[in-house]
């Protein structure tokens, strides 16, 4: 059945049982049966589960990994494989949940995605990995990733949400939920925890357009999409501040309230006061200048 929820308690005979954080071969089998691709690339193959499944199904398969000398942050998948594939699917580390280099294999490697310095570093590098996968995908084919979220020390990080937000919105093709079985946290006691244990992962699939007019234009579109999101966020921050101030306020009061409400945004933008003025001046559908230095929400 074609369902967006997958559950396979058994991981099957493919790949290596002992490879920490590996994925059930049945997930790949299900995916390959549904699409079905004529060749697949897994640029972070780990113990090779996806490759074993594909080969068994008669699908051409190319497996790459940092432990085998391929670095998705520096090497082109397309160049390494030599031709685009109709499915390029990865299963990256989930942040530092399981550290691979120097632990599961070999020596510590600074480009190992499980050794990122923080969440922002990981999100940015995973976006680069997905763009590399996209480049190696045949027009009309699929690129995707299997990823879980992570809660540690009370902080929830949604890697899947970041992936969706950072990739072209018009290419998102499917979001599948995969039930997780036998997780490490499963066996621990979380007596005092109010929130549910994370018992699922995601399979995210994007479809690459059949025709891409110009590679650089294509990436510029993605940057513009991100810019629009950022501008929209700033407009909403200022609008929420205005709502909070009763719909009318002096510029100085707006600055104070923005500083109180949006510390993260401010830290990343040293020119935030200019940004607030720009949002007010350019958002005349939302904001009106009532008198010098005093703004209100537009009627
Ligand atoms: C979750 S494991 C993949 C497990 C695999 N699906 C399996 O069933 O065995 C993630 C893999 O990503 C690889 N990796 C981490 N950083 C990488 C990088 N920069 N380039 C390529 N592979 C990387 C790790 O070496 C690890 O094998």
XYZ file of N, CA, C and O in Angstrom, residues 12 27-28 32 45 50-51 66 69 76 79 100 111 139 153-154 179 208 242 253 255 272 278 292:
96
model
N 16.016 -6.255 8.533
C 16.301 -7.087 7.370
C 17.766 -7.478 7.265
O 18.574 -7.142 8.135
N 12.811 0.055 4.460
C 12.465 1.445 4.113
C 12.886 1.724 2.681
O 12.116 2.245 1.870
N 14.128 1.347 2.353
C 14.619 1.574 0.992
C 13.814 0.736 -0.007
O 13.454 1.217 -1.089
N 11.952 2.234 -3.149
C 12.337 1.847 -4.512
C 11.142 1.211 -5.240
O 11.004 1.367 -6.447
N 26.392 6.391 2.492
C 25.824 5.034 2.527
C 26.066 4.278 3.827
O 25.459 3.238 4.057
N 21.192 0.732 1.681
C 20.453 1.133 0.471
C 21.030 0.451 -0.768
O 20.303 0.033 -1.664
N 22.348 0.336 -0.805
C 23.034 -0.220 -1.982
C 22.727 -1.716 -2.104
O 22.414 -2.204 -3.194
N 32.009 9.437 3.515
C 33.254 10.036 4.001
C 34.260 8.941 4.370
O 35.462 9.080 4.121
N 36.240 7.962 1.402
C 36.980 8.999 0.675
C 36.130 9.987 -0.107
O 36.646 10.751 -0.906
N 31.820 16.894 -5.717
C 30.554 16.852 -6.451
C 30.112 15.396 -6.636
O 30.872 14.569 -7.151
N 30.000 14.603 -10.386
C 31.310 14.292 -10.975
C 31.775 12.904 -10.586
O 32.296 12.158 -11.398
N 30.277 9.654 14.062
C 30.779 8.597 13.175
C 32.304 8.539 13.104
O 32.911 7.579 13.578
N 35.000 17.451 8.562
C 33.797 17.621 7.731
C 32.743 16.546 7.991
O 31.748 16.475 7.257
N 16.628 15.548 -14.206
C 15.398 16.343 -14.245
C 14.186 15.415 -14.209
O 14.147 14.427 -14.937
N 18.765 17.741 26.512
C 18.742 18.733 27.606
C 17.575 19.703 27.454
O 17.746 20.918 27.534
N 16.423 19.144 27.133
C 15.208 19.961 27.069
C 15.051 20.763 25.788
O 14.032 21.415 25.595
N 8.263 4.999 11.634
C 8.303 4.678 13.069
C 9.698 4.175 13.420
O 10.279 3.382 12.681
N 13.116 17.149 -8.654
C 13.855 18.175 -9.412
C 13.092 18.490 -10.706
O 12.667 17.550 -11.402
N 3.715 46.200 17.257
C 2.705 47.270 17.158
C 1.385 46.830 17.804
O 0.732 47.607 18.494
N 9.922 53.725 21.099
C 9.228 52.671 21.861
C 9.198 51.372 21.045
O 9.337 50.279 21.589
N 11.475 50.441 18.844
C 12.823 49.857 18.956
C 12.949 49.076 20.268
O 13.424 47.956 20.293
N 19.844 46.367 12.976
C 18.428 46.041 13.150
C 17.533 47.271 13.230
O 16.385 47.225 12.795
N 13.119 50.312 7.777
C 12.836 49.865 6.407
C 11.495 49.123 6.340
O 10.681 49.354 5.444
N 5.441 62.893 12.691
C 6.891 62.658 12.694
C 7.280 61.726 13.859
O 6.983 62.013 15.021
